[in-house]
PDB file of C-alpha atoms in Angstrom:
ATOM      1  CA  MET D   9     -14.744  17.699   7.833  1.00 43.00           C
ATOM      2  CA  THR D  10     -13.131  18.022   4.404  1.00 45.00           C
ATOM      3  CA  GLY D  11     -15.490  20.133   2.330  1.00 48.00           C
ATOM      4  CA  ASP D  12     -13.629  23.375   3.029  1.00 52.00           C
ATOM      5  CA  LEU D  13     -10.086  22.021   2.616  1.00 67.00           C
ATOM      6  CA  ALA D  14      -7.907  24.177   0.395  1.00 78.00           C
ATOM      7  CA  MET D  15      -6.329  22.160  -2.401  1.00 90.00           C
ATOM      8  CA  THR D  16      -4.016  23.508  -5.090  1.00 91.00           C
ATOM      9  CA  SER D  17      -4.313  20.386  -7.262  1.00 97.00           C
ATOM     10  CA  LEU D  18      -4.447  16.603  -7.004  1.00 98.00           C
ATOM     11  CA  ARG D  19      -0.701  16.533  -6.433  1.00 97.00           C
ATOM     12  CA  GLY D  20      -1.039  19.319  -3.860  1.00 97.00           C
ATOM     13  CA  GLY D  21      -3.778  17.459  -1.996  1.00 97.00           C
ATOM     14  CA  ALA D  22      -1.770  14.235  -2.073  1.00 98.00           C
ATOM     15  CA  ILE D  23       1.361  15.958  -0.724  1.00 97.00           C
ATOM     16  CA  ASP D  24      -0.676  17.648   2.019  1.00 97.00           C
ATOM     17  CA  ALA D  25      -2.098  14.268   3.028  1.00 97.00           C
ATOM     18  CA  ILE D  26       1.322  12.587   2.989  1.00 97.00           C
ATOM     19  CA  CYS D  27       2.752  15.351   5.206  1.00 97.00           C
ATOM     20  CA  SER D  28      -0.061  15.244   7.763  1.00 97.00           C
ATOM     21  CA  ALA D  29       0.848  13.677  11.109  1.00 97.00           C
ATOM     22  CA  ASP D  30      -2.831  13.773  12.157  1.00 97.00           C
ATOM     23  CA  LEU D  31      -4.068  10.403  10.905  1.00 98.00           C
ATOM     24  CA  ASP D  32      -7.741  11.415  10.829  1.00 97.00           C
ATOM     25  CA  ARG D  33      -6.783  14.398   8.690  1.00 97.00           C
ATOM     26  CA  LYS D  34      -4.445  12.285   6.515  1.00 98.00           C
ATOM     27  CA  THR D  35      -7.144   9.743   5.667  1.00 98.00           C
ATOM     28  CA  ALA D  36      -9.797  12.435   5.184  1.00 97.00           C
ATOM     29  CA  LEU D  37      -7.499  14.374   2.839  1.00 97.00           C
ATOM     30  CA  ALA D  38      -6.678  11.236   0.867  1.00 98.00           C
ATOM     31  CA  GLN D  39     -10.377  10.539   0.321  1.00 98.00           C
ATOM     32  CA  GLU D  40     -11.270  14.175  -0.380  1.00 97.00           C
ATOM     33  CA  SER D  41      -8.434  14.469  -2.930  1.00 98.00           C
ATOM     34  CA  ALA D  42      -9.721  11.328  -4.637  1.00 98.00           C
ATOM     35  CA  THR D  43     -13.329  12.556  -4.643  1.00 98.00           C
ATOM     36  CA  ARG D  44     -12.412  15.936  -6.149  1.00 97.00           C
ATOM     37  CA  TRP D  45     -10.151  14.300  -8.735  1.00 98.00           C
ATOM     38  CA  PHE D  46     -12.814  11.777  -9.796  1.00 98.00           C
ATOM     39  CA  ALA D  47     -15.228  14.709 -10.319  1.00 97.00           C
ATOM     40  CA  ARG D  48     -12.448  16.593 -12.192  1.00 96.00           C
ATOM     41  CA  ARG D  49     -12.813  19.496  -9.764  1.00 96.00           C
ATOM     42  CA  VAL D  50      -9.034  19.847  -9.389  1.00 96.00           C
ATOM     43  CA  SER D  51      -6.180  19.887 -11.897  1.00 97.00           C
ATOM     44  CA  LEU D  52      -3.458  17.252 -11.817  1.00 97.00           C
ATOM     45  CA  ARG D  53      -0.731  19.630 -10.652  1.00 96.00           C
ATOM     46  CA  SER D  54      -0.077  23.294  -9.940  1.00 96.00           C
ATOM     47  CA  PRO D  55       2.971  25.573  -9.523  1.00 95.00           C
ATOM     48  CA  LEU D  56       1.613  26.250  -6.017  1.00 94.00           C
ATOM     49  CA  ASP D  57       2.013  22.621  -4.887  1.00 94.00           C
ATOM     50  CA  ALA D  58       4.254  22.048  -1.879  1.00 95.00           C
ATOM     51  CA  ALA D  59       7.499  20.099  -2.264  1.00 95.00           C
ATOM     52  CA  MET D  60       7.552  16.330  -1.843  1.00 94.00           C
ATOM     53  CA  PRO D  61       8.533  15.368   1.716  1.00 93.00           C
ATOM     54  CA  GLU D  62      11.364  12.956   2.462  1.00 90.00           C
ATOM     55  CA  ARG D  63       9.076  10.986   4.779  1.00 91.00           C
ATOM     56  CA  PRO D  64       5.348  10.925   5.486  1.00 94.00           C
ATOM     57  CA  GLY D  65       3.966  12.696   8.507  1.00 95.00           C
ATOM     58  CA  ARG D  66       3.475  10.436  11.521  1.00 94.00           C
ATOM     59  CA  PRO D  67       2.296  10.858  15.119  1.00 94.00           C
ATOM     60  CA  ASP D  68       4.804  10.336  17.942  1.00 93.00           C
ATOM     61  CA  ARG D  69       3.681   6.714  18.322  1.00 94.00           C
ATOM     62  CA  PRO D  70       4.141   3.931  17.369  1.00 94.00           C
ATOM     63  CA  LEU D  71       7.827   3.485  18.002  1.00 91.00           C
ATOM     64  CA  LEU D  72       9.466   2.317  14.744  1.00 87.00           C
ATOM     65  CA  THR D  73      11.829  -0.638  15.090  1.00 85.00           C
ATOM     66  CA  PRO D  74      13.608  -3.100  12.762  1.00 80.00           C
ATOM     67  CA  PRO D  75      11.211  -5.839  11.519  1.00 72.00           C
ATOM     68  CA  THR D  76      13.122  -8.522  13.450  1.00 73.00           C
ATOM     69  CA  GLN D  77      12.281  -6.813  16.753  1.00 71.00           C
ATOM     70  CA  VAL D  78       8.494  -6.804  16.253  1.00 69.00           C
ATOM     71  CA  GLU D  79       7.177  -9.502  18.597  1.00 72.00           C
ATOM     72  CA  LYS D  80       4.860 -12.217  17.232  1.00 75.00           C
ATOM     73  CA  ARG D  81       1.984 -13.479  19.393  1.00 78.00           C
ATOM     74  CA  SER D  82      -0.624 -16.249  19.141  1.00 85.00           C
ATOM     75  CA  LEU D  83      -3.951 -15.244  17.578  1.00 89.00           C
ATOM     76  CA  HIS D  84      -5.682 -17.383  20.212  1.00 89.00           C
ATOM     77  CA  THR D  85      -5.138 -14.600  22.748  1.00 93.00           C
ATOM     78  CA  LEU D  86      -6.665 -11.114  22.783  1.00 95.00           C
ATOM     79  CA  LYS D  87      -3.170  -9.624  22.918  1.00 95.00           C
ATOM     80  CA  GLY D  88      -2.224 -11.650  19.856  1.00 95.00           C
ATOM     81  CA  ARG D  89      -5.220 -10.462  17.847  1.00 96.00           C
ATOM     82  CA  ILE D  90      -4.548  -6.872  18.875  1.00 96.00           C
ATOM     83  CA  ALA D  91      -0.905  -7.268  17.798  1.00 95.00           C
ATOM     84  CA  LEU D  92      -1.963  -8.604  14.389  1.00 95.00           C
ATOM     85  CA  LEU D  93      -4.534  -5.851  13.859  1.00 97.00           C
ATOM     86  CA  HIS D  94      -1.960  -3.259  14.912  1.00 97.00           C
ATOM     87  CA  ALA D  95       0.497  -4.618  12.350  1.00 94.00           C
ATOM     88  CA  ILE D  96      -2.223  -4.521   9.671  1.00 96.00           C
ATOM     89  CA  ALA D  97      -3.163  -0.954  10.628  1.00 97.00           C
ATOM     90  CA  HIS D  98       0.495   0.017  10.176  1.00 96.00           C
ATOM     91  CA  ILE D  99       0.618  -1.649   6.764  1.00 95.00           C
ATOM     92  CA  GLU D 100      -2.582   0.087   5.671  1.00 97.00           C
ATOM     93  CA  LEU D 101      -1.347   3.486   6.878  1.00 97.00           C
ATOM     94  CA  ASN D 102       1.838   3.049   4.850  1.00 95.00           C
ATOM     95  CA  ALA D 103      -0.296   1.953   1.909  1.00 95.00           C
ATOM     96  CA  VAL D 104      -2.231   5.241   2.065  1.00 97.00           C
ATOM     97  CA  ASP D 105       1.010   7.200   1.838  1.00 96.00           C
ATOM     98  CA  LEU D 106       2.445   4.927  -0.875  1.00 96.00           C
ATOM     99  CA  ALA D 107      -0.619   5.348  -3.110  1.00 97.00           C
ATOM    100  CA  LEU D 108      -0.535   9.121  -2.613  1.00 98.00           C
ATOM    101  CA  ASP D 109       3.227   9.159  -3.204  1.00 96.00           C
ATOM    102  CA  ILE D 110       2.961   7.409  -6.571  1.00 97.00           C
ATOM    103  CA  VAL D 111       0.447  10.067  -7.677  1.00 98.00           C
ATOM    104  CA  ALA D 112       2.366  13.057  -6.344  1.00 97.00           C
ATOM    105  CA  ARG D 113       5.884  11.894  -7.205  1.00 96.00           C
ATOM    106  CA  PHE D 114       5.073  10.809 -10.748  1.00 97.00           C
ATOM    107  CA  ALA D 115       2.547  13.535 -11.636  1.00 96.00           C
ATOM    108  CA  THR D 116       4.754  14.702 -14.522  1.00 95.00           C
ATOM    109  CA  GLU D 117       5.044  11.238 -16.121  1.00 95.00           C
ATOM    110  CA  GLN D 118       3.587  10.817 -19.594  1.00 95.00           C
ATOM    111  CA  VAL D 119       0.667   8.603 -18.580  1.00 97.00           C
ATOM    112  CA  PRO D 120      -3.097   8.918 -19.120  1.00 97.00           C
ATOM    113  CA  ASN D 121      -5.324  10.466 -16.461  1.00 97.00           C
ATOM    114  CA  SER D 122      -6.706   6.975 -15.855  1.00 98.00           C
ATOM    115  CA  PHE D 123      -3.356   6.160 -14.202  1.00 98.00           C
ATOM    116  CA  PHE D 124      -4.149   8.722 -11.508  1.00 98.00           C
ATOM    117  CA  ASP D 125      -7.769   7.530 -11.340  1.00 98.00           C
ATOM    118  CA  GLY D 126      -6.533   4.055 -10.459  1.00 98.00           C
ATOM    119  CA  TRP D 127      -4.082   5.142  -7.791  1.00 98.00           C
ATOM    120  CA  MET D 128      -6.490   7.574  -6.153  1.00 98.00           C
ATOM    121  CA  GLN D 129      -9.025   4.732  -5.939  1.00 98.00           C
ATOM    122  CA  VAL D 130      -6.308   2.743  -4.184  1.00 98.00           C
ATOM    123  CA  ALA D 131      -5.566   5.672  -1.841  1.00 98.00           C
ATOM    124  CA  PHE D 132      -9.281   6.072  -1.045  1.00 98.00           C
ATOM    125  CA  GLU D 133      -9.632   2.382  -0.197  1.00 98.00           C
ATOM    126  CA  GLU D 134      -6.415   2.178   1.831  1.00 98.00           C
ATOM    127  CA  ALA D 135      -7.700   5.106   3.945  1.00 98.00           C
ATOM    128  CA  LYS D 136     -10.937   3.156   4.434  1.00 98.00           C
ATOM    129  CA  HIS D 137      -8.952   0.077   5.478  1.00 98.00           C
ATOM    130  CA  PHE D 138      -6.887   1.998   8.037  1.00 98.00           C
ATOM    131  CA  ARG D 139     -10.030   3.433   9.599  1.00 98.00           C
ATOM    132  CA  LEU D 140     -11.727   0.026   9.702  1.00 98.00           C
ATOM    133  CA  VAL D 141      -8.763  -1.640  11.406  1.00 98.00           C
ATOM    134  CA  ARG D 142      -8.281   1.241  13.828  1.00 98.00           C
ATOM    135  CA  ALA D 143     -11.984   1.128  14.762  1.00 98.00           C
ATOM    136  CA  ARG D 144     -11.660  -2.611  15.396  1.00 98.00           C
ATOM    137  CA  LEU D 145      -8.610  -1.995  17.615  1.00 98.00           C
ATOM    138  CA  ASN D 146     -10.682   0.552  19.539  1.00 98.00           C
ATOM    139  CA  ASP D 147     -13.437  -2.053  19.966  1.00 98.00           C
ATOM    140  CA  LEU D 148     -10.848  -4.343  21.567  1.00 97.00           C
ATOM    141  CA  GLY D 149      -9.623  -1.643  23.957  1.00 98.00           C
ATOM    142  CA  ALA D 150      -6.508  -0.704  21.988  1.00 98.00           C
ATOM    143  CA  ASP D 151      -5.412   1.914  19.458  1.00 98.00           C
ATOM    144  CA  TYR D 152      -2.900   2.387  16.680  1.00 98.00           C
ATOM    145  CA  GLY D 153       0.369   3.464  18.271  1.00 97.00           C
ATOM    146  CA  ASP D 154       0.088   1.214  21.331  1.00 97.00           C
ATOM    147  CA  LEU D 155       2.686  -1.267  19.995  1.00 95.00           C
ATOM    148  CA  PRO D 156       5.977  -0.893  18.100  1.00 93.00           C
ATOM    149  CA  ALA D 157       5.908  -1.198  14.297  1.00 92.00           C
ATOM    150  CA  HIS D 158       8.534  -1.617  11.595  1.00 86.00           C
ATOM    151  CA  ASP D 159       9.639   0.826   8.921  1.00 78.00           C
ATOM    152  CA  GLY D 160      10.419  -1.538   6.047  1.00 76.00           C
ATOM    153  CA  LEU D 161       7.497  -0.558   3.822  1.00 76.00           C
ATOM    154  CA  TRP D 162       8.469   3.070   3.466  1.00 78.00           C
ATOM    155  CA  GLN D 163      12.138   2.143   2.963  1.00 78.00           C
ATOM    156  CA  ALA D 164      11.131  -0.076   0.025  1.00 74.00           C
ATOM    157  CA  ALA D 165       9.270   2.819  -1.536  1.00 77.00           C
ATOM    158  CA  HIS D 166      12.072   5.287  -0.948  1.00 81.00           C
ATOM    159  CA  SER D 167      14.518   3.096  -2.876  1.00 85.00           C
ATOM    160  CA  THR D 168      12.304   3.300  -5.997  1.00 92.00           C
ATOM    161  CA  ARG D 169      11.529   7.018  -5.844  1.00 90.00           C
ATOM    162  CA  ASN D 170      13.223   7.790  -9.169  1.00 91.00           C
ATOM    163  CA  ASP D 171      11.792   4.962 -11.312  1.00 95.00           C
ATOM    164  CA  LEU D 172       8.061   4.469 -11.791  1.00 97.00           C
ATOM    165  CA  THR D 173       8.443   0.991 -13.304  1.00 97.00           C
ATOM    166  CA  ALA D 174      10.559  -0.137 -10.342  1.00 96.00           C
ATOM    167  CA  ARG D 175       8.035   1.398  -7.918  1.00 96.00           C
ATOM    168  CA  LEU D 176       5.211  -0.583  -9.540  1.00 97.00           C
ATOM    169  CA  ALA D 177       7.263  -3.769  -9.375  1.00 96.00           C
ATOM    170  CA  VAL D 178       8.097  -3.404  -5.679  1.00 94.00           C
ATOM    171  CA  VAL D 179       4.997  -1.864  -4.092  1.00 93.00           C
ATOM    172  CA  PRO D 180       1.870  -3.337  -5.721  1.00 95.00           C
ATOM    173  CA  LEU D 181       3.431  -6.422  -7.321  1.00 95.00           C
ATOM    174  CA  ILE D 182       5.512  -7.566  -4.321  1.00 93.00           C
ATOM    175  CA  LEU D 183       4.279  -5.881  -1.133  1.00 92.00           C
ATOM    176  CA  GLU D 184       0.551  -5.742  -1.958  1.00 93.00           C
ATOM    177  CA  ALA D 185       0.591  -9.141  -3.652  1.00 95.00           C
ATOM    178  CA  ARG D 186       2.030 -10.552  -0.424  1.00 94.00           C
ATOM    179  CA  GLY D 187      -1.212  -9.543   1.245  1.00 94.00           C
ATOM    180  CA  LEU D 188      -3.101 -11.792  -1.181  1.00 96.00           C
ATOM    181  CA  ASP D 189      -0.879 -14.693  -0.084  1.00 96.00           C
ATOM    182  CA  VAL D 190      -1.186 -14.311   3.690  1.00 95.00           C
ATOM    183  CA  THR D 191      -4.642 -12.829   4.294  1.00 96.00           C
ATOM    184  CA  PRO D 192      -6.803 -15.941   3.638  1.00 96.00           C
ATOM    185  CA  SER D 193      -5.066 -17.906   6.414  1.00 95.00           C
ATOM    186  CA  LEU D 194      -5.392 -14.942   8.792  1.00 95.00           C
ATOM    187  CA  GLN D 195      -9.109 -14.710   7.988  1.00 95.00           C
ATOM    188  CA  ALA D 196      -9.503 -18.421   8.779  1.00 95.00           C
ATOM    189  CA  LYS D 197      -7.584 -18.115  12.060  1.00 94.00           C
ATOM    190  CA  MET D 198      -9.686 -15.147  13.150  1.00 95.00           C
ATOM    191  CA  ARG D 199     -12.839 -17.165  12.478  1.00 96.00           C
ATOM    192  CA  GLN D 200     -11.442 -20.140  14.403  1.00 95.00           C
ATOM    193  CA  THR D 201     -10.922 -17.936  17.448  1.00 94.00           C
ATOM    194  CA  GLY D 202     -14.493 -16.636  17.150  1.00 96.00           C
ATOM    195  CA  ASP D 203     -13.417 -13.107  16.241  1.00 96.00           C
ATOM    196  CA  LEU D 204     -15.843 -12.742  13.331  1.00 97.00           C
ATOM    197  CA  GLU D 205     -15.709  -8.930  13.446  1.00 97.00           C
ATOM    198  CA  SER D 206     -11.968  -8.858  12.751  1.00 97.00           C
ATOM    199  CA  ALA D 207     -12.398 -11.524  10.066  1.00 97.00           C
ATOM    200  CA  ALA D 208     -15.011  -9.325   8.372  1.00 98.00           C
ATOM    201  CA  VAL D 209     -12.552  -6.404   8.298  1.00 98.00           C
ATOM    202  CA  LEU D 210      -9.951  -8.674   6.693  1.00 98.00           C
ATOM    203  CA  ASP D 211     -12.548  -9.740   4.102  1.00 97.00           C
ATOM    204  CA  VAL D 212     -12.990  -6.115   2.991  1.00 98.00           C
ATOM    205  CA  ILE D 213      -9.240  -5.590   2.791  1.00 97.00           C
ATOM    206  CA  TYR D 214      -8.612  -8.824   0.871  1.00 97.00           C
ATOM    207  CA  ASN D 215     -11.252  -8.114  -1.774  1.00 96.00           C
ATOM    208  CA  ASP D 216     -10.028  -4.556  -2.323  1.00 97.00           C
ATOM    209  CA  GLU D 217      -6.356  -5.587  -2.444  1.00 96.00           C
ATOM    210  CA  LYS D 218      -6.998  -7.770  -5.488  1.00 96.00           C
ATOM    211  CA  GLY D 219      -7.991  -4.583  -7.278  1.00 97.00           C
ATOM    212  CA  HIS D 220      -4.900  -2.773  -6.043  1.00 97.00           C
ATOM    213  CA  VAL D 221      -2.560  -5.449  -7.387  1.00 97.00           C
ATOM    214  CA  ALA D 222      -4.524  -5.325 -10.649  1.00 98.00           C
ATOM    215  CA  VAL D 223      -3.936  -1.558 -10.923  1.00 98.00           C
ATOM    216  CA  GLY D 224      -0.233  -2.164 -10.401  1.00 98.00           C
ATOM    217  CA  ALA D 225      -0.096  -4.983 -12.950  1.00 97.00           C
ATOM    218  CA  LYS D 226      -2.052  -2.959 -15.536  1.00 98.00           C
ATOM    219  CA  TRP D 227       0.302   0.011 -15.416  1.00 98.00           C
ATOM    220  CA  PHE D 228       3.431  -2.094 -15.114  1.00 98.00           C
ATOM    221  CA  ARG D 229       2.427  -3.854 -18.336  1.00 97.00           C
ATOM    222  CA  PHE D 230       1.549  -0.497 -19.933  1.00 98.00           C
ATOM    223  CA  LEU D 231       5.009   0.934 -19.225  1.00 98.00           C
ATOM    224  CA  CYS D 232       6.751  -2.261 -20.344  1.00 98.00           C
ATOM    225  CA  ALA D 233       4.787  -2.260 -23.608  1.00 97.00           C
ATOM    226  CA  ARG D 234       5.721   1.361 -24.219  1.00 97.00           C
ATOM    227  CA  GLU D 235       9.390   0.533 -23.621  1.00 96.00           C
ATOM    228  CA  LYS D 236       9.095  -2.713 -25.632  1.00 97.00           C
ATOM    229  CA  ARG D 237      10.183  -4.804 -22.635  1.00 97.00           C
ATOM    230  CA  ASP D 238       8.931  -8.267 -21.731  1.00 97.00           C
ATOM    231  CA  PRO D 239       6.964  -7.595 -18.511  1.00 96.00           C
ATOM    232  CA  ALA D 240       7.831 -10.833 -16.719  1.00 95.00           C
ATOM    233  CA  LYS D 241      11.559 -10.433 -17.424  1.00 96.00           C
ATOM    234  CA  ALA D 242      11.466  -6.719 -16.567  1.00 97.00           C
ATOM    235  CA  PHE D 243       9.777  -7.570 -13.260  1.00 96.00           C
ATOM    236  CA  ARG D 244      12.441 -10.100 -12.346  1.00 94.00           C
ATOM    237  CA  ASP D 245      15.265  -7.708 -13.273  1.00 95.00           C
ATOM    238  CA  LEU D 246      13.743  -4.829 -11.306  1.00 95.00           C
ATOM    239  CA  VAL D 247      13.115  -6.986  -8.246  1.00 93.00           C
ATOM    240  CA  ARG D 248      16.708  -8.211  -8.230  1.00 91.00           C
ATOM    241  CA  ALA D 249      17.928  -4.616  -8.453  1.00 92.00           C
ATOM    242  CA  ASN D 250      15.511  -2.979  -6.013  1.00 91.00           C
ATOM    243  CA  PHE D 251      14.210  -5.482  -3.473  1.00 88.00           C
ATOM    244  CA  ARG D 252      16.121  -7.069  -0.610  1.00 80.00           C
ATOM    245  CA  GLY D 253      15.170 -10.508   0.506  1.00 76.00           C
ATOM    246  CA  PRO D 254      13.445 -13.475  -1.119  1.00 78.00           C
ATOM    247  CA  LEU D 255       9.871 -13.692  -2.367  1.00 88.00           C
ATOM    248  CA  LYS D 256       8.337 -16.113   0.111  1.00 86.00           C
ATOM    249  CA  PRO D 257       5.981 -18.912  -0.903  1.00 89.00           C
ATOM    250  CA  PRO D 258       3.301 -20.116  -0.593  1.00 90.00           C
ATOM    251  CA  PHE D 259       1.783 -17.917  -3.284  1.00 95.00           C
ATOM    252  CA  ASN D 260      -1.938 -17.401  -3.808  1.00 96.00           C
ATOM    253  CA  ASP D 261      -1.630 -18.162  -7.515  1.00 96.00           C
ATOM    254  CA  LEU D 262      -5.361 -17.828  -8.216  1.00 96.00           C
ATOM    255  CA  ALA D 263      -5.808 -14.397  -6.618  1.00 96.00           C
ATOM    256  CA  ARG D 264      -2.539 -13.195  -8.170  1.00 96.00           C
ATOM    257  CA  ALA D 265      -3.613 -14.390 -11.613  1.00 96.00           C
ATOM    258  CA  GLU D 266      -6.997 -12.677 -11.234  1.00 94.00           C
ATOM    259  CA  ALA D 267      -5.048  -9.464 -10.670  1.00 95.00           C
ATOM    260  CA  GLY D 268      -2.883 -10.021 -13.758  1.00 93.00           C
ATOM    261  CA  LEU D 269       0.194 -11.327 -11.952  1.00 94.00           C
ATOM    262  CA  THR D 270       0.973 -14.743 -13.434  1.00 94.00           C
ATOM    263  CA  PRO D 271       3.554 -17.234 -12.067  1.00 94.00           C
ATOM    264  CA  SER D 272       5.990 -16.357 -14.878  1.00 92.00           C
ATOM    265  CA  PHE D 273       6.601 -13.096 -12.979  1.00 94.00           C
ATOM    266  CA  TYR D 274       7.500 -14.385  -9.547  1.00 93.00           C
ATOM    267  CA  ARG D 275       8.119 -18.148  -9.412  1.00 89.00           C
ATOM    268  CA  SER D 276      11.786 -18.009 -10.368  1.00 86.00           C
ATOM    269  CA  LEU D 277      12.417 -15.328  -7.715  1.00 88.00           C
ATOM    270  CA  ALA D 278      11.116 -17.416  -4.827  1.00 83.00           C
ATOM    271  CA  SER D 279      14.518 -18.814  -3.837  1.00 60.00           C
ATOM    272  CA  ILE D 280      16.565 -15.689  -4.543  1.00 49.00           C
ATOM    273  CA  SER D 281      17.781 -13.597  -1.632  1.00 43.00           C
ATOM    274  CA  HIS D 282      20.139 -10.673  -1.311  1.00 41.00           C
ATOM    275  CA  ALA D 283      22.443 -10.113   1.612  1.00 33.00           C
TER     276      ALA D 283
END
């Protein structure tokens, strides 16, 4: 599908993918942009690149609602498992756009090409995750878009659009790290209900997400070192300035530490909330 796609540059391909409302095309473009970049068949940026969009392209459904209005259901029912998988599909779709956005938006930053290698690997894997979850929804007689979803993930990214260090603090080191905290219990619940296929999809996501948090932690530490800032203190300061709401325990300290995110970063923030 993607071999003949025109692409001005990595940034151009990423922007095209972000803008696409066709989710098959979006995920294919994300993976094709990554593949061409890894092979160094495209430049990082070009004067012909389109402008950054205000928001990513989306189909007409799902309906976007405030997080408090998204209904929670028991995983012991088919409807409950579909609702959970739908919520995960929505998270993974946003994660595709967020990984592409960090590449496209910060393509003029003074960072090594390995920065873009890392984030395009994340984009490639998030596209894989979305497809896996959507295929599982289809197996269960549902599809992405059937249920409402919330818009908080993109709003968090939008608030850090002018500061790469703040973006790294909020997206990989808070939002993605949260996945490391909650996914193991979801995997266990899926297995308890006998839904081993959905549990297997969550296994793939969980193992890849450790790497995504590690990419975030690596480059957050890189930027802090360059600015001669203590990374744990910088993280706390940036979270207070850019993230609404508390960091919610319990934390998966082992998985977080494996990804380079030690308790000195987040423990003291656990009880802090902003109105």
